[in-house]
């Protein structure tokens, strides 16, 4: 999901359910454009919609994001280990440079 407006929508829905009008005001985009983004998020299973009178309220579905987070965890650990090793290497180089001065 590269589209930055969709990320903003997900962040806004993390706080609370929102109507299309709320999201239009937040994003500063035309209503049809916001609806297009919401449709894509709905099709991806990331949001649900609840009609209430004349409005439609959108809610974040955290389950797919939890699945993604669980899938990414081993990669995070691997990168953390590599970055820690790089930090140790740079610290050792810095200490050896100071020792030669």
Short mmCIF file of C-alpha atoms in Angstrom, two decimals:
data_model
loop_
_atom_site.label_atom_id
_atom_site.label_comp_id
_atom_site.label_asym_id
_atom_site.label_seq_id
_atom_site.Cartn_x
_atom_site.Cartn_y
_atom_site.Cartn_z
CA UNK A 1 0.00 0.00 0.00
CA UNK A 2 2.07 2.87 -1.32
CA UNK A 3 -0.68 5.48 -1.55
CA UNK A 4 0.01 8.04 1.23
CA UNK A 5 -3.62 9.16 1.48
CA UNK A 6 -4.62 5.61 2.40
CA UNK A 7 -2.08 5.63 5.19
CA UNK A 8 -3.55 8.88 6.50
CA UNK A 9 -7.03 7.35 6.37
CA UNK A 10 -5.86 4.29 8.33
CA UNK A 11 -4.17 6.53 10.90
CA UNK A 12 -7.36 8.59 11.28
CA UNK A 13 -9.49 5.46 11.65
CA UNK A 14 -7.12 4.15 14.28
CA UNK A 15 -8.34 7.01 16.50
CA UNK A 16 -12.08 6.51 15.87
CA UNK A 17 -14.74 5.66 13.28
CA UNK A 18 -15.16 8.43 10.73
CA UNK A 19 -17.60 9.45 8.06
CA UNK A 20 -16.60 10.14 4.48
CA UNK A 21 -17.20 13.84 5.17
CA UNK A 22 -14.78 13.76 8.11
CA UNK A 23 -12.14 12.16 5.91
CA UNK A 24 -12.74 14.64 3.09
CA UNK A 25 -12.09 17.48 5.53
CA UNK A 26 -9.03 15.78 6.94
CA UNK A 27 -7.44 14.97 3.59
CA UNK A 28 -8.53 18.05 1.65
CA UNK A 29 -9.50 15.85 -1.30
CA UNK A 30 -12.72 15.66 -3.28
CA UNK A 31 -15.36 13.24 -1.98
CA UNK A 32 -15.12 10.91 -5.02
CA UNK A 33 -11.35 10.61 -4.50
CA UNK A 34 -11.75 9.77 -0.80
CA UNK A 35 -14.46 7.25 -1.70
CA UNK A 36 -12.08 5.63 -4.20
CA UNK A 37 -9.45 5.23 -1.48
CA UNK A 38 -12.03 3.86 0.96
CA UNK A 39 -13.19 1.36 -1.64
CA UNK A 40 -9.63 0.12 -2.11
CA UNK A 41 -9.16 -0.19 1.66
CA UNK A 42 -12.49 -2.03 1.96
CA UNK A 43 -11.54 -4.44 -0.83
CA UNK A 44 -8.21 -5.08 0.92
CA UNK A 45 -10.15 -5.95 4.08
CA UNK A 46 -8.59 -3.13 6.09
CA UNK A 47 -11.79 -1.17 6.79
CA UNK A 48 -15.48 -1.87 7.23
CA UNK A 49 -18.39 0.47 6.59
CA UNK A 50 -21.47 1.02 8.73
CA UNK A 51 -24.41 3.01 7.36
CA UNK A 52 -26.10 5.32 9.85
CA UNK A 53 -28.99 7.40 8.53
CA UNK A 54 -27.60 9.29 5.52
CA UNK A 55 -23.95 8.80 6.46
CA UNK A 56 -21.52 5.94 6.16
CA UNK A 57 -19.00 5.43 8.94
CA UNK A 58 -15.73 3.66 8.34
CA UNK A 59 -13.91 1.57 10.93
CA UNK A 60 -10.41 0.14 10.92
CA UNK A 61 -10.11 -3.66 10.88
CA UNK A 62 -6.94 -4.33 12.87
CA UNK A 63 -6.81 -8.09 12.22
CA UNK A 64 -5.07 -7.91 8.80
CA UNK A 65 -2.55 -5.44 10.23
CA UNK A 66 -1.82 -7.79 13.14
CA UNK A 67 -1.21 -10.59 10.64
CA UNK A 68 1.20 -8.36 8.73
CA UNK A 69 2.94 -7.37 11.96
CA UNK A 70 3.39 -11.03 12.92
CA UNK A 71 4.78 -11.82 9.48
CA UNK A 72 7.27 -8.92 9.70
CA UNK A 73 8.55 -9.78 13.20
CA UNK A 74 11.31 -12.21 12.11
CA UNK A 75 12.58 -9.62 9.63
CA UNK A 76 12.60 -6.93 12.35
CA UNK A 77 14.65 -9.21 14.60
CA UNK A 78 17.13 -9.96 11.80
CA UNK A 79 17.56 -6.28 11.02
CA UNK A 80 17.91 -5.38 14.70
CA UNK A 81 20.67 -7.99 15.06
CA UNK A 82 22.47 -6.64 11.98
CA UNK A 83 22.17 -3.04 13.13
CA UNK A 84 23.44 -4.00 16.60
CA UNK A 85 26.43 -5.73 14.99
CA UNK A 86 27.09 -2.65 12.84
CA UNK A 87 26.91 -0.45 15.93
CA UNK A 88 29.42 -2.66 17.75
CA UNK A 89 31.72 -2.59 14.72
CA UNK A 90 31.56 1.21 14.44
CA UNK A 91 32.14 1.61 18.18
CA UNK A 92 35.20 -0.65 17.98
CA UNK A 93 36.58 1.30 15.00
CA UNK A 94 36.00 4.60 16.80
CA UNK A 95 37.79 3.29 19.91
CA UNK A 96 40.75 2.04 17.85
CA UNK A 97 41.02 5.40 16.05
CA UNK A 98 41.09 7.22 19.37
CA UNK A 99 43.77 4.84 20.62
CA UNK A 100 46.08 5.71 17.70
CA UNK A 101 45.90 9.47 18.29
#
